């Protein structure tokens, strides 16, 4: 083979690949492809300087990365607003028509995979970046070059970002999981997780083995002159990218709804997983005029498919004990495949729910799974009962430690701080950042210490010694000394952190600060009416504190003696400012950490809370503001950007 023959062979191999991986229409056999591929490979081994960048041999994963560096997108990758039914679609259309009534719409599938941004310069793939936070993602170019439905070179020579979703086809997903089962590895939960996990492998050979597929859905930065999105996407497909199984241009609600119903009806027959349909204004000039909200484009929406419901059998009800002692019932059901995910558990919420729905062991039930939401039982098929169904008896004792449960009606709680189920979770919470922030005491370390019998309660942490730690597997001297230093540094913490670290049911950071400022160490002797008199502390919260203190008073006093938490200083009253005595919620990413901004606002006399309600005075938002921002807008709560907040503070001086 000479150079010209080599170039023609590479061109022919890429043509074969395009028809096989993009068109799903092979034009040769595997035998012919493999023979030509090895001829090309042999030529390249003897002529390294002649190797073409677009040669299929350059796709083979052969690099193991230490980790992925970060890279910026040329233009932001946006998330989409969701609608879930025809009414939601109509409302979105009404809102969109107010911006421009002379428009049509382009509809395409919403793939259930991992978002990816490809950057081509001078016709060559130069960067492949995960979505990340929409502005910066992980640079995974080497891995992406192994995906055969992504061209290494394209005919378009100007710089362009091509966005799409990386998916794993359903049959490939089954193949991967079967192989993982045989080798004793954990199986992937669903094709989306498998795609995302495969993309981010440090060994690109693993990515290459997974048969990932790239499906484009749009462009970012570009110099294209098309007037319609539908024309632009046809051009993208012509560059060698895979077309969607169904797309359409629509004029109005009826046509959009018809395409949606067709896509939903056919979704099971498609090779890839879909979770909805994306609708975009087709006219690019109109898109530009409509622009964006804080978090979404105004010209596009995701019309989600209905949640999937399946009938299965309730086999048993098990009990889980959380760190605060709340006992939660969980339904174990006959394994059922719902939209690519095998469901074996479903939430029962609480014990009143079991009684209200008359849920019995061996009942036929309908379970609902919607997106990433935990499956739940929505209906009991009482007409299917055969007489072997067993009524569930409300438990009276903790399933782990056997102590008597506190029955609050809706909730059952184990109040024993030494309960094995509570110990691990309560210690993890005790050491977490909003509590005592004990560096080096993460979940794996806590589990290791507990399983080794070294700690059986929070108190045991402070009896740890270097000798005890060095006697354990995996604990070397540096690691052990660092942990002991972190435990020592936890002493003298703010008193509110001490209260928060106890893990009292219903008492979070805000309530801990309130109780600390009002009572300090005297909170363990505070009366119910005194606590309820505090702003933001209700009767249920006060009862929870009283119950916790009654059961764990001795432990609290011992911890207090060990940690010597600082009694709260009386904060000087803030001078007048727009945030004084106001209820404030923070959401989104900002220039400083939210903890720092929270502290700054509290110094100004604001009360920073976690949830939005009609009583909220301000929601301060940053990039990628979420549902809190949306709720604030719907309630008419004042929303300020970080800059607007700082401007108000500066005006005060």
XYZ file of C-alpha atoms in Angstrom:
653
model
C 0.000 0.000 0.000
C 1.376 3.412 -0.981
C 0.402 6.846 0.332
C -2.390 7.414 -2.199
C -3.819 3.960 -1.579
C -3.608 4.627 2.165
C -5.560 7.891 1.835
C -8.256 6.192 -0.255
C -8.450 3.322 2.251
C -8.972 5.763 5.137
C -11.675 7.539 3.131
C -13.390 4.219 2.396
C -13.206 3.063 6.035
C -14.789 6.326 7.166
C -17.545 5.843 4.570
C -18.166 2.321 5.897
C -18.263 3.686 9.472
C -20.654 6.483 8.528
C -23.143 4.058 7.002
C -22.779 1.624 9.916
C -22.738 3.976 12.923
C -24.665 7.011 11.652
C -27.018 5.755 8.950
C -27.651 2.322 10.566
C -27.349 0.962 7.035
C -24.140 -1.108 6.575
C -22.735 -1.203 3.028
C -20.124 -3.892 3.642
C -19.418 -6.851 5.904
C -17.401 -6.873 9.125
C -14.871 -9.114 7.392
C -14.201 -6.587 4.589
C -13.994 -3.707 7.075
C -11.619 -5.554 9.407
C -9.309 -6.608 6.545
C -9.006 -3.052 5.215
C -8.636 -1.649 8.759
C -5.637 -3.892 9.462
C -4.044 -2.974 6.133
C -4.320 0.695 7.128
C -2.957 -0.074 10.586
C 0.032 -1.913 9.105
C 0.804 1.033 6.778
C 0.619 3.503 9.677
C 2.977 1.425 11.835
C 5.586 1.742 9.087
C 4.813 5.360 8.098
C 4.049 7.268 11.301
C 4.519 10.663 9.634
C 1.728 9.898 7.130
C -0.982 9.106 9.703
C -4.149 11.102 8.954
C -6.035 12.686 11.846
C -9.302 11.308 10.495
C -7.997 7.745 10.326
C -10.290 5.335 12.226
C -7.212 3.971 14.028
C -6.996 7.280 15.896
C -10.272 6.484 17.676
C -8.861 3.588 19.673
C -8.676 4.445 23.353
C -5.111 4.102 24.570
C -4.715 6.877 27.136
C -5.202 6.624 30.894
C -5.733 10.096 32.373
C -4.803 11.218 35.868
C -8.031 13.190 35.882
C -9.967 15.621 33.739
C -9.105 19.291 33.463
C -11.779 21.966 33.223
C -12.613 23.839 30.032
C -14.998 26.694 29.229
C -17.730 26.464 26.627
C -17.528 29.149 23.954
C -21.167 29.996 24.725
C -23.319 28.914 27.642
C -25.184 25.609 27.610
C -28.683 26.262 28.956
C -31.144 24.003 30.718
C -34.763 23.881 29.545
C -38.030 24.724 31.237
C -40.268 21.642 31.594
C -43.977 21.219 30.866
C -45.820 18.015 31.665
C -49.187 18.141 29.945
C -51.246 19.843 27.241
C -52.246 22.674 29.593
C -48.603 23.364 30.363
C -47.799 23.393 26.646
C -50.653 25.811 25.943
C -49.463 28.177 28.671
C -45.935 28.123 27.254
C -47.232 28.794 23.746
C -49.383 31.690 24.975
C -46.355 33.202 26.718
C -44.165 32.664 23.633
C -46.716 34.114 21.193
C -46.730 37.318 23.247
C -43.055 37.702 22.355
C -43.622 36.921 18.657
C -46.782 35.557 17.051
C -45.328 34.997 13.575
C -43.402 31.817 14.365
C -43.305 28.069 13.783
C -41.760 25.325 15.898
C -39.147 22.620 15.486
C -39.768 19.417 17.477
C -37.224 16.696 18.207
C -36.697 13.963 20.839
C -35.395 14.741 24.312
C -32.737 12.102 24.756
C -32.035 10.599 28.169
C -28.233 10.688 28.220
C -25.241 12.882 29.042
C -24.924 16.342 27.439
C -21.769 17.029 25.436
C -20.330 20.043 23.613
C -18.041 19.480 20.609
C -15.819 22.290 19.347
C -14.539 22.115 15.773
C -11.940 24.507 14.373
C -10.813 24.472 10.755
C -12.860 21.302 10.299
C -11.127 19.363 13.104
C -12.505 18.215 16.455
C -10.363 20.152 18.941
C -12.294 19.896 22.208
C -15.088 17.834 23.739
C -16.495 19.197 27.003
C -19.162 17.851 29.365
C -22.028 20.203 30.224
C -20.759 20.873 33.758
C -22.446 23.971 35.168
C -23.318 25.253 31.688
C -20.273 27.504 31.475
C -17.409 25.206 32.456
C -17.237 21.435 32.087
C -14.713 18.600 32.018
C -12.427 18.217 29.019
C -12.852 14.642 27.759
C -11.645 14.972 24.148
C -9.575 11.767 24.139
C -12.542 9.684 25.297
C -14.945 11.312 22.856
C -12.671 10.512 19.921
C -13.517 6.852 20.515
C -17.222 7.476 19.738
C -17.672 6.448 16.131
C -20.788 8.539 15.481
C -18.704 11.694 16.109
C -16.697 12.783 13.036
C -13.077 13.640 13.777
C -13.169 16.053 10.832
C -16.057 17.870 9.129
C -16.406 19.908 5.942
C -17.380 23.061 7.875
C -14.184 25.111 8.383
C -15.356 27.951 10.662
C -15.259 27.540 14.425
C -18.479 25.883 15.643
C -19.901 24.278 18.789
C -22.105 21.271 18.131
C -24.196 20.203 21.140
C -25.861 16.892 21.685
C -26.521 13.971 23.990
C -24.342 10.898 24.412
C -26.502 7.822 24.882
C -26.182 4.072 25.158
C -28.701 2.101 23.146
C -30.963 -0.219 25.122
C -29.540 -3.461 23.712
C -25.974 -2.289 24.370
C -26.984 -1.392 27.931
C -28.206 -4.943 28.491
C -24.966 -6.349 27.042
C -22.802 -4.188 29.330
C -24.760 -5.128 32.436
C -24.640 -8.834 31.601
C -20.856 -8.598 31.243
C -20.553 -6.685 34.521
C -22.651 -9.297 36.334
C -20.419 -12.104 35.060
C -17.297 -10.284 36.242
C -18.828 -9.515 39.646
C -19.109 -5.761 39.043
C -22.050 -3.596 40.088
C -24.541 -3.108 37.252
C -25.552 0.319 35.953
C -28.936 1.575 37.146
C -30.044 2.830 33.717
C -28.669 3.737 30.264
C -28.232 7.415 31.212
C -25.959 6.521 34.152
C -24.081 4.071 31.958
C -23.517 6.746 29.288
C -22.336 9.350 31.791
C -20.072 6.852 33.565
C -18.598 5.624 30.284
C -17.818 9.157 29.106
C -15.821 9.944 32.251
C -13.578 6.873 32.337
C -9.934 7.734 33.012
C -8.990 4.803 30.765
C -10.251 5.698 27.291
C -10.122 2.018 26.282
C -13.141 1.465 28.520
C -14.999 4.331 26.824
C -14.116 2.835 23.432
C -15.578 -0.540 24.462
C -18.994 0.863 25.403
C -20.430 1.696 21.937
C -21.607 5.180 22.877
C -23.708 7.147 20.401
C -23.752 10.927 19.930
C -27.047 12.537 18.863
C -26.830 16.275 18.073
C -29.623 18.624 19.158
C -28.224 22.083 18.447
C -25.283 24.429 18.078
C -23.593 26.981 20.298
C -21.150 29.512 18.881
C -21.309 29.493 15.085
C -21.185 31.605 11.924
C -24.060 29.820 10.155
C -26.518 31.960 8.193
C -29.586 29.729 8.149
C -32.844 31.509 8.939
C -34.583 28.403 10.297
C -33.440 25.950 12.957
C -34.786 23.055 10.881
C -32.451 24.091 8.020
C -29.538 24.473 10.422
C -30.035 20.975 11.854
C -30.244 19.429 8.383
C -26.883 21.059 7.664
C -25.427 19.600 10.883
C -26.646 16.119 9.904
C -25.061 16.591 6.463
C -21.669 17.031 8.144
C -21.795 13.386 9.213
C -23.881 13.399 12.379
C -26.721 11.051 13.234
C -30.324 12.109 12.602
C -33.040 11.754 15.268
C -35.598 8.947 14.889
C -38.324 11.577 14.471
C -38.395 15.360 14.033
C -40.963 17.766 12.628
C -41.745 21.410 11.935
C -45.096 22.474 13.395
C -47.268 25.574 13.107
C -49.458 25.423 16.194
C -50.600 23.589 19.309
C -52.514 20.855 17.442
C -49.571 19.934 15.234
C -47.121 19.952 18.171
C -49.466 17.781 20.243
C -49.852 15.315 17.350
C -46.061 14.906 16.995
C -45.725 14.547 20.775
C -48.358 11.796 20.901
C -46.700 9.971 18.003
C -43.277 10.187 19.641
C -44.647 9.034 22.996
C -46.434 6.121 21.340
C -43.272 5.004 19.525
C -40.775 5.650 22.329
C -40.510 1.984 23.319
C -39.543 1.059 19.754
C -36.660 3.558 19.575
C -33.138 2.259 20.141
C -32.363 4.931 22.723
C -34.164 6.117 25.862
C -36.303 9.248 25.524
C -37.905 11.196 28.350
C -39.797 13.787 26.345
C -39.845 16.051 23.304
C -38.015 19.360 22.880
C -39.901 22.208 21.221
C -37.959 25.186 19.843
C -38.997 28.282 17.969
C -37.902 27.534 14.405
C -37.066 31.103 13.357
C -33.516 31.877 14.521
C -34.025 35.655 14.444
C -37.020 35.244 16.761
C -34.919 33.079 19.093
C -32.344 35.867 19.357
C -35.029 38.475 20.070
C -36.680 36.320 22.746
C -33.415 35.698 24.585
C -33.172 34.040 27.984
C -34.452 34.185 31.540
C -32.020 33.727 34.431
C -31.884 29.987 33.732
C -33.760 29.032 30.543
C -34.105 30.084 26.910
C -37.524 31.671 26.323
C -37.755 30.100 22.867
C -37.587 26.458 23.919
C -39.295 24.024 26.268
C -39.083 20.325 27.177
C -42.441 18.585 26.917
C -41.897 15.603 29.224
C -43.451 12.212 28.633
C -45.944 10.953 31.215
C -44.572 9.122 34.211
C -44.544 5.377 33.677
C -46.861 3.187 35.749
C -46.535 -0.576 36.188
C -48.378 -3.259 38.162
C -46.333 -5.360 40.567
C -46.718 -7.286 43.836
C -45.885 -5.973 47.298
C -43.695 -8.677 48.874
C -42.904 -7.086 52.251
C -42.547 -3.833 54.156
C -39.183 -3.131 55.765
C -38.249 -0.378 58.202
C -35.391 2.100 57.887
C -34.089 4.158 60.800
C -32.577 7.551 59.940
C -30.009 9.607 61.855
C -32.742 11.501 63.707
C -34.463 8.243 64.657
C -37.407 8.574 62.285
C -38.563 5.123 61.220
C -39.647 5.010 57.579
C -41.565 2.152 55.941
C -40.263 0.981 52.560
C -42.141 -1.331 50.207
C -40.218 -4.253 48.711
C -41.903 -5.171 45.443
C -41.429 -7.870 42.847
C -38.602 -6.587 40.557
C -40.248 -4.637 37.734
C -38.615 -2.970 34.725
C -39.892 0.581 34.350
C -38.499 2.513 31.419
C -35.109 0.819 31.578
C -34.781 0.762 35.365
C -35.461 -2.353 37.468
C -37.524 -1.185 40.440
C -37.457 -3.297 43.610
C -38.387 -0.672 46.220
C -41.041 2.007 46.484
C -41.610 4.725 49.044
C -44.556 4.443 51.405
C -43.959 7.915 52.919
C -45.273 7.114 56.402
C -47.443 4.724 58.400
C -50.614 6.774 57.975
C -50.198 6.301 54.222
C -50.236 2.516 54.665
C -53.443 2.721 56.665
C -55.105 5.302 54.418
C -54.505 3.245 51.265
C -55.119 -0.064 53.078
C -51.839 -1.450 51.758
C -51.310 -5.138 52.565
C -48.519 -7.649 52.026
C -49.078 -9.626 48.768
C -51.295 -6.869 47.318
C -51.149 -6.107 43.612
C -50.180 -2.438 43.412
C -49.532 0.223 40.773
C -46.149 1.910 41.126
C -45.250 5.171 39.468
C -41.783 6.251 38.402
C -41.259 9.743 37.027
C -37.752 10.804 36.037
C -35.331 10.447 38.926
C -38.064 10.563 41.552
C -38.146 7.568 43.922
C -40.894 5.162 42.761
C -44.065 5.264 44.833
C -47.196 3.168 45.234
C -50.128 5.164 43.888
C -52.903 2.583 43.987
C -53.801 -0.762 45.542
C -55.735 -3.130 43.268
C -58.145 -4.351 45.953
C -60.298 -6.121 43.353
C -57.323 -8.423 42.627
C -57.125 -9.714 46.206
C -57.136 -13.514 46.564
C -57.355 -13.876 50.330
C -53.633 -14.341 51.078
C -53.062 -10.624 51.691
C -51.821 -9.712 55.186
C -52.629 -6.466 56.995
C -49.586 -4.576 58.197
C -49.231 -4.045 61.942
C -47.891 -0.703 63.082
C -44.527 -1.364 64.819
C -44.067 -0.504 68.497
C -40.339 -1.146 68.853
C -37.275 -0.042 66.923
C -36.379 -2.741 64.364
C -32.683 -2.286 65.189
C -32.229 -1.673 68.916
C -35.622 -2.860 70.158
C -36.316 0.264 72.230
C -39.857 1.579 72.399
C -40.767 3.887 69.533
C -42.180 7.336 70.115
C -45.520 7.432 68.252
C -46.341 10.890 66.880
C -49.174 9.676 64.691
C -47.733 10.256 61.245
C -44.166 9.606 62.449
C -42.616 6.889 64.567
C -39.240 7.699 66.119
C -36.482 5.835 67.910
C -35.095 8.221 70.514
C -32.149 6.054 71.549
C -28.949 7.891 70.511
C -27.030 4.625 70.966
C -29.210 2.756 68.459
C -26.859 1.147 65.940
C -28.878 2.438 62.967
C -28.686 5.973 64.312
C -25.046 5.912 65.372
C -23.347 5.888 61.961
C -25.688 8.439 60.369
C -25.746 10.641 63.454
C -21.927 10.718 63.637
C -21.658 11.517 59.924
C -24.100 14.379 60.467
C -22.314 15.446 63.684
C -19.055 15.822 61.705
C -20.578 17.461 58.611
C -19.827 20.988 57.429
C -22.964 22.719 58.836
C -22.315 21.081 62.212
C -18.833 20.592 63.699
C -17.060 20.407 60.316
C -14.633 17.674 61.419
C -12.256 17.248 58.494
C -11.312 13.623 57.746
C -14.396 12.113 59.375
C -16.384 11.227 56.268
C -18.882 8.413 55.883
C -16.327 5.715 54.978
C -14.124 6.531 57.979
C -17.116 6.539 60.334
C -18.285 3.180 58.992
C -14.783 1.730 59.337
C -14.483 2.919 62.943
C -17.939 1.632 63.835
C -17.494 -1.741 62.154
C -14.188 -2.184 63.963
C -15.997 -1.634 67.269
C -13.921 1.439 68.107
C -16.886 3.821 68.290
C -20.414 2.999 69.374
C -21.615 6.562 69.959
C -20.641 10.169 69.294
C -18.935 10.290 72.696
C -16.510 7.538 71.683
C -14.963 9.834 69.053
C -13.234 11.755 71.805
C -11.745 8.609 73.345
C -9.841 7.813 70.146
C -6.078 7.617 70.498
C -3.232 7.217 68.037
C -2.668 3.663 69.300
C -6.318 2.692 68.706
C -6.304 4.110 65.165
C -2.958 2.601 64.122
C -4.262 -0.824 65.141
C -6.919 -0.600 62.394
C -6.522 -1.554 58.739
C -6.001 1.440 56.470
C -5.092 3.887 59.242
C -1.546 5.153 58.802
C 0.128 7.616 61.135
C -0.414 10.803 59.115
C -4.081 10.052 58.485
C -4.633 9.139 62.139
C -2.907 12.252 63.484
C -4.898 14.461 61.116
C -8.168 12.946 62.354
C -7.195 13.442 65.990
C -6.218 17.052 65.268
C -9.581 17.650 63.560
C -11.419 16.293 66.596
C -9.371 18.582 68.827
C -10.149 21.558 66.562
C -13.880 20.902 66.903
C -13.682 21.993 70.508
C -14.676 25.551 71.243
C -17.180 25.638 68.362
C -20.023 28.148 68.157
C -22.909 27.045 70.336
C -25.400 26.935 67.463
C -23.166 24.388 65.708
C -23.253 22.246 68.844
C -27.071 22.270 68.884
C -27.224 21.588 65.148
C -24.771 18.672 65.445
C -27.100 16.784 67.796
C -29.437 15.966 64.903
C -32.671 16.872 66.681
C -35.705 16.167 64.514
C -37.094 19.372 62.867
C -34.161 21.453 64.174
C -31.851 22.654 61.416
C -29.292 25.413 61.121
C -31.716 28.340 61.360
C -33.565 26.964 64.404
C -30.228 26.044 66.033
C -29.080 29.651 65.721
C -32.367 30.910 67.112
C -32.207 28.584 70.145
C -28.536 29.354 70.681
C -29.027 33.126 70.633
C -32.032 32.941 72.940
C -30.903 30.288 75.461
C -27.260 29.298 74.877
C -26.407 26.252 76.991
C -29.686 26.798 78.825
C -31.624 25.369 75.869
C -31.763 21.980 77.620
C -33.818 23.528 80.418
C -36.000 25.774 78.246
C -39.747 25.335 78.612
C -42.008 24.703 75.652
C -43.724 28.095 75.821
C -40.316 29.835 75.972
C -39.180 28.068 72.803
C -42.441 28.674 70.957
C -42.084 32.374 71.768
C -38.923 32.416 69.607
C -39.380 33.595 66.031
C -39.592 30.607 63.685
C -39.933 27.912 66.371
C -43.289 26.157 66.317
C -44.926 23.729 68.725
C -43.789 20.621 66.838
C -40.174 21.849 66.897
C -40.355 22.642 70.615
C -41.839 19.210 71.377
C -39.042 17.588 69.399
C -36.378 19.419 71.427
C -38.065 18.481 74.706
C -38.311 14.796 73.719
C -34.702 14.690 72.548
C -33.392 16.313 75.743
C -35.480 13.991 77.913
C -33.989 10.870 76.278
C -30.423 12.153 75.754
C -29.790 14.687 78.527
C -26.789 12.823 79.945
C -25.134 12.515 76.511
C -25.720 16.210 75.760
C -24.106 17.266 79.042
C -21.095 14.982 78.474
C -20.605 16.331 74.954
C -20.910 19.868 76.245
C -18.173 19.175 78.813
C -15.889 17.702 76.143
C -16.471 20.273 73.392
C -16.857 23.380 75.548
C -18.935 25.162 72.870
C -18.792 28.947 73.065
C -21.764 30.689 74.561
C -23.238 33.046 71.937
C -22.130 36.658 72.068
C -24.833 39.222 72.046
C -24.732 40.537 68.500
C -24.711 44.291 68.178
C -27.890 45.518 66.645
C -27.356 46.196 62.968
C -27.853 49.701 61.714
C -30.795 50.320 59.431
C -30.476 48.665 56.017
C -32.797 47.016 53.459
C -32.152 43.529 54.888
C -32.508 44.183 58.605
C -35.186 41.925 60.160
C -36.015 40.557 56.706
C -36.456 36.915 55.756
C -33.997 36.057 52.957
C -33.488 32.946 50.789
C -30.317 32.306 48.737
C -30.294 30.268 45.533
C -27.888 29.652 42.649
C -24.104 30.022 42.307
C -22.557 33.319 43.398
C -19.134 34.998 43.445
C -18.622 33.909 47.067
C -19.766 30.781 48.831
C -23.330 30.917 50.081
C -22.064 30.456 53.638
C -20.041 33.677 53.350
C -22.961 35.610 51.876
C -25.247 34.167 54.516
C -22.916 35.336 57.286
C -22.713 38.798 55.727
C -26.512 39.116 55.596
C -26.908 37.856 59.151
C -24.471 40.573 60.286
C -26.896 43.005 58.681
C -29.693 41.588 60.816
C -31.307 39.429 58.134
C -32.759 36.017 58.848
C -31.487 33.640 56.159
C -33.843 30.677 55.721
C -33.831 27.689 53.392
C -37.306 27.704 51.855
C -39.465 30.252 50.054
C -42.923 31.179 51.361
C -45.266 34.139 51.296
C -43.437 35.410 54.381
C -40.114 35.608 52.497
C -39.009 39.200 51.905
C -36.201 38.609 49.380
C -34.834 35.812 47.219
C -31.238 36.565 46.210
C -30.170 34.544 43.193
C -27.008 33.690 41.290
C -26.280 31.603 38.202
C -28.436 28.514 37.635
C -31.063 29.639 40.147
C -33.461 26.772 40.645
C -36.970 26.033 41.863
C -36.690 28.539 44.718
C -36.413 31.355 42.180
C -39.411 29.998 40.268
C -41.497 29.720 43.433
C -40.559 33.260 44.469
C -41.680 34.594 41.095
C -44.989 32.736 41.355
C -45.589 34.133 44.872
C -44.591 37.670 43.924
C -41.590 37.658 46.300
C -38.944 40.273 45.487
C -36.000 38.678 43.623
C -32.579 40.343 43.631
C -29.485 39.317 41.694
C -26.249 39.156 43.661
C -25.214 42.492 42.099
C -28.501 44.139 43.098
C -28.030 42.859 46.649
C -24.518 44.316 46.839
C -25.671 47.613 45.337
C -28.291 47.924 48.089
C -25.678 47.219 50.758
C -23.245 49.766 49.286
C -25.950 52.448 49.216
C -26.277 52.100 52.987
C -22.514 52.491 53.376
